[in-house]
Tab-separated table of C-alpha atoms in Angstrom:
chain	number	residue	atom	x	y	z
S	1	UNK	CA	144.773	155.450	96.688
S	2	UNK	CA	142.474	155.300	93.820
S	3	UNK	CA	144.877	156.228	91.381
S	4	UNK	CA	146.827	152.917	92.458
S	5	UNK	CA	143.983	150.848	92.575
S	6	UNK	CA	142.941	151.635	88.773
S	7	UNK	CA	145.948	151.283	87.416
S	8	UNK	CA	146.223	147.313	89.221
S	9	UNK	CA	142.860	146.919	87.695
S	10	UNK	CA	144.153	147.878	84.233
S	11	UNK	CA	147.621	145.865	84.912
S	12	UNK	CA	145.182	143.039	85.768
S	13	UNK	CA	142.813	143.133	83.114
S	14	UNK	CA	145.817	143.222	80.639
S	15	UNK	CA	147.019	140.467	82.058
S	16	UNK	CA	144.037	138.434	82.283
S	17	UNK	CA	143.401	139.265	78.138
S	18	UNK	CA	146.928	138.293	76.962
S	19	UNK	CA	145.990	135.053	78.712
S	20	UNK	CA	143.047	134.122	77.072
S	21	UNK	CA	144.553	135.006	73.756
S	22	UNK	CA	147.065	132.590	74.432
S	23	UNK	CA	144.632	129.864	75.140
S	24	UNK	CA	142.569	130.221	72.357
S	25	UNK	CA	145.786	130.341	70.003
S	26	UNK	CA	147.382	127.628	71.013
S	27	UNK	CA	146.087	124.021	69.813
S	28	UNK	CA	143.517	122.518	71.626
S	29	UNK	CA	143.176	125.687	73.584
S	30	UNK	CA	140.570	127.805	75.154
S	31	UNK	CA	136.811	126.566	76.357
S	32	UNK	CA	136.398	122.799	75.693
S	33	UNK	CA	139.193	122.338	73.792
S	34	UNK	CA	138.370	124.537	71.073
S	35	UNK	CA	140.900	127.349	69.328
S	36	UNK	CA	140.229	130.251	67.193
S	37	UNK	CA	141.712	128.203	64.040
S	38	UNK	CA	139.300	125.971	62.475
S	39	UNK	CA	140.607	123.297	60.121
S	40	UNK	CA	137.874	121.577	57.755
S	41	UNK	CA	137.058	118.168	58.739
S	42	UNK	CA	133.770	118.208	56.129
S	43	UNK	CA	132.626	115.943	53.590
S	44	UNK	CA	134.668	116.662	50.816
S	45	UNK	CA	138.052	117.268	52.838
S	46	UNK	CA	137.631	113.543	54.401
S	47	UNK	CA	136.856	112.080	51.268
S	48	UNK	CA	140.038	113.441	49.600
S	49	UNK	CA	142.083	112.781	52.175
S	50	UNK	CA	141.205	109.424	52.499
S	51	UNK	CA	141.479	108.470	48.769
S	52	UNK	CA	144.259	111.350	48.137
S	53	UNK	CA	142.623	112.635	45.787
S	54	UNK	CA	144.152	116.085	45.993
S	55	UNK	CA	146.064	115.820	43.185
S	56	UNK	CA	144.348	113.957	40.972
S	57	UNK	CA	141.426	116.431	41.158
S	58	UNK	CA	143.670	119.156	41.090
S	59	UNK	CA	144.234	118.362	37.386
S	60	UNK	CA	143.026	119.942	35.054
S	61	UNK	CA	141.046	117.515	33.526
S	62	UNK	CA	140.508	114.471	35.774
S	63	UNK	CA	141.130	110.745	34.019
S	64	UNK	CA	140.582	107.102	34.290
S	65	UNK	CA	142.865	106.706	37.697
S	66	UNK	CA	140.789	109.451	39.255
S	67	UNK	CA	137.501	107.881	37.605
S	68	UNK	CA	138.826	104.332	39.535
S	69	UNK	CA	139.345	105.699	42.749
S	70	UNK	CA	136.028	107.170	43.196
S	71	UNK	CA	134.129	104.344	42.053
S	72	UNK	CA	136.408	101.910	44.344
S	73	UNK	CA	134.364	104.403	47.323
S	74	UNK	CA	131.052	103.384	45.724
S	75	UNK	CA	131.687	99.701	46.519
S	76	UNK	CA	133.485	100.231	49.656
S	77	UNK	CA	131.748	98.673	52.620
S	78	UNK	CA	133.201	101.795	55.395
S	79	UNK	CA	132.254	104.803	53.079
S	80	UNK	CA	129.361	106.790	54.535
S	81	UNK	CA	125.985	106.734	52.532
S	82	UNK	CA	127.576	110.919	52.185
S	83	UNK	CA	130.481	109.827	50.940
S	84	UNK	CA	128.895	107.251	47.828
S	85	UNK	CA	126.856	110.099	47.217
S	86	UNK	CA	129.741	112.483	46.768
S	87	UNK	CA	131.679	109.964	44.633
S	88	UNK	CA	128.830	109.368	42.340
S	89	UNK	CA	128.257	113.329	41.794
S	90	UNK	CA	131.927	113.573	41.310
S	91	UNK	CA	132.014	110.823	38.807
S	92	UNK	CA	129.376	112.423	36.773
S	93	UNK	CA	131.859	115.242	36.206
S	94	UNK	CA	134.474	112.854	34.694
S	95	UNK	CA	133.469	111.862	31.155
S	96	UNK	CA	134.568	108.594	30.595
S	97	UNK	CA	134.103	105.105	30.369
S	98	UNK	CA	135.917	104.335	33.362
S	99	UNK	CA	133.439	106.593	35.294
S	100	UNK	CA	130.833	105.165	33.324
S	101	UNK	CA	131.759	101.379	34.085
S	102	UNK	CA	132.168	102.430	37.718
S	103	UNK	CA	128.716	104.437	38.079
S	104	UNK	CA	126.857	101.246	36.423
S	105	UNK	CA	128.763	98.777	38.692
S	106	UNK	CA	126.765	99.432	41.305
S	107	UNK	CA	123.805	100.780	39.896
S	108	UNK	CA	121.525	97.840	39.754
S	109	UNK	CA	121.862	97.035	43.850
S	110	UNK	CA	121.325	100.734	44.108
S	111	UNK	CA	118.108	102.405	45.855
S	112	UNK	CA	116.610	105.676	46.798
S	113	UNK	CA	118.519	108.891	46.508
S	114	UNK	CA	121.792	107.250	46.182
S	115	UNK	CA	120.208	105.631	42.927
S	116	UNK	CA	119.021	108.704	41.972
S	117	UNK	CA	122.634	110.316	42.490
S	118	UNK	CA	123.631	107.516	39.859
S	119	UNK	CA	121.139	108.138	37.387
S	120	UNK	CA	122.324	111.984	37.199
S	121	UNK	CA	125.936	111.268	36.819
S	122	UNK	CA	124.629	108.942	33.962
S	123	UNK	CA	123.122	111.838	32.449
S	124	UNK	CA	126.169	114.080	32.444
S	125	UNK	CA	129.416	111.088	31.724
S	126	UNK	CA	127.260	108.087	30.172
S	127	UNK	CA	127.545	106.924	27.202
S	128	UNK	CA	126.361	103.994	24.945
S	129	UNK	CA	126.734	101.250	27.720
S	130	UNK	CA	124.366	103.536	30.045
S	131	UNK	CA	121.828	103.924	27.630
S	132	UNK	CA	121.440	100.185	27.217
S	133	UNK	CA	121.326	99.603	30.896
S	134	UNK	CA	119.029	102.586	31.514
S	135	UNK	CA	116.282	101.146	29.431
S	136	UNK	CA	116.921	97.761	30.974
S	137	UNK	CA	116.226	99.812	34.445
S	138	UNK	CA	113.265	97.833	35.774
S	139	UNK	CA	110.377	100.159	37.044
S	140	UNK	CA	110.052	100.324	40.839
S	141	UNK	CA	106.825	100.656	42.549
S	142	UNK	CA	108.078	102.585	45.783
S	143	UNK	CA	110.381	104.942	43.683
S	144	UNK	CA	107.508	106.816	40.976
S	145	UNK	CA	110.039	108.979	39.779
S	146	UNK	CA	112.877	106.189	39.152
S	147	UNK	CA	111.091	105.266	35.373
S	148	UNK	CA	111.281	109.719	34.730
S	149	UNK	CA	114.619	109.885	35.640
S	150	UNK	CA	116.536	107.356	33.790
S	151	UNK	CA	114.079	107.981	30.509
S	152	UNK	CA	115.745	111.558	30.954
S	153	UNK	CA	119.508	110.251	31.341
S	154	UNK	CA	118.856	107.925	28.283
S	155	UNK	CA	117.731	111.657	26.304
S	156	UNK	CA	120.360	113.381	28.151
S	157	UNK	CA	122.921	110.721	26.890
S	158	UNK	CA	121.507	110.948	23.292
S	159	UNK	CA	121.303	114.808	23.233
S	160	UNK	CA	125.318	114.545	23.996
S	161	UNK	CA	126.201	112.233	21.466
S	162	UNK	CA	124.474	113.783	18.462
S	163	UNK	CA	122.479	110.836	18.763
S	164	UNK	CA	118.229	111.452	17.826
S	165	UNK	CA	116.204	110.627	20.260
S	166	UNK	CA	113.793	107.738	20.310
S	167	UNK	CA	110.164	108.392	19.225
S	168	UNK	CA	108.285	109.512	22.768
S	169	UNK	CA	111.459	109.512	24.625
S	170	UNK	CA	111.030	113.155	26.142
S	171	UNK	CA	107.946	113.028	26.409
S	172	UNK	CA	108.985	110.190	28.417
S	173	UNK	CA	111.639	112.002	30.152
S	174	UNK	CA	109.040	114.713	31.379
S	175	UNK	CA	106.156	113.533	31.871
């Protein structure tokens, strides 16, 4: 009877569909393990998690402690080249000398981008101390722009403090 058979096919099919639904809703369900609920594992989740950070960035205005936690990842020999980068961005959005002191701990062994990454979050949270160490920044052959950059975190760092510039210093910083 076809009637019969369509409605088995239906009952089936039904069947079959709650089934899969199941799977992929329950943890480690469905097609190699994966389920329809994704939970972050990125960059930024790790790194918080692993300093637990949540709620000192969930301040309003992060301080010293968060300042010292971040720059304890800069010097720590398991963080990811990622995750120095991260810290040093993030430190550059915490004024202070504690970010400062932590940014220029580790900026003379720096190199390449992650250097770079420093120099920038001198710009934004240094202060006198960075200025002094920026123009004691010895050039670098292999890195052209190295010299640019931390002529334009010293003006950067002036600019901020009502300072006045040096004579040639942004024409320093961009040239």
């Amino acid at each position: 009877n076809l009637e019969g058979r369509l409605k088995s096919v239906a009952n089936r099919r039904e069947e079959l569909r709650r089934r899969s639904r199941e799977a992929l809703t329950r943890p480690g369900g469905g097609a190699g393990g994966s389920n329809l609920r994704h939970t972050d594992e990125g960059l930024y989740k790790k790194v918080v998690d692993r300093l637990q950070l949540s709620k000192l960035l969930a301040a309003a205005d992060p301080g010293p402690e968060t300042a010292e936690l971040l720059g304890s990842l800069l010097t720590e020999a398991k963080a990811s080249r990622r995750e120095r980068l991260l810290a040093a961005a993030l430190l550059g959005d915490i004024p202070g000398e504690a970010s400062e002191r932590a940014l220029l701990a580790v900026l003379p062994d720096a190199s390449g981008v992650f250097r770079h990454e420093l120099l920038q979050a001198l710009a934004k949270a240094g202060g006198r101390g960075a200025r002094a160490a920026l123009r004691g920044l010895k050039p670098d052959p292999a890195d052209p722009g190295l010299g640019r950059l931390a002529a334009f975190a010293d003006l950067a760092i002036a600019v901020r403090s009502g300072e006045v510039p040096a004579p040639g210093a942004v024409a320093r910083a961009f040239d």
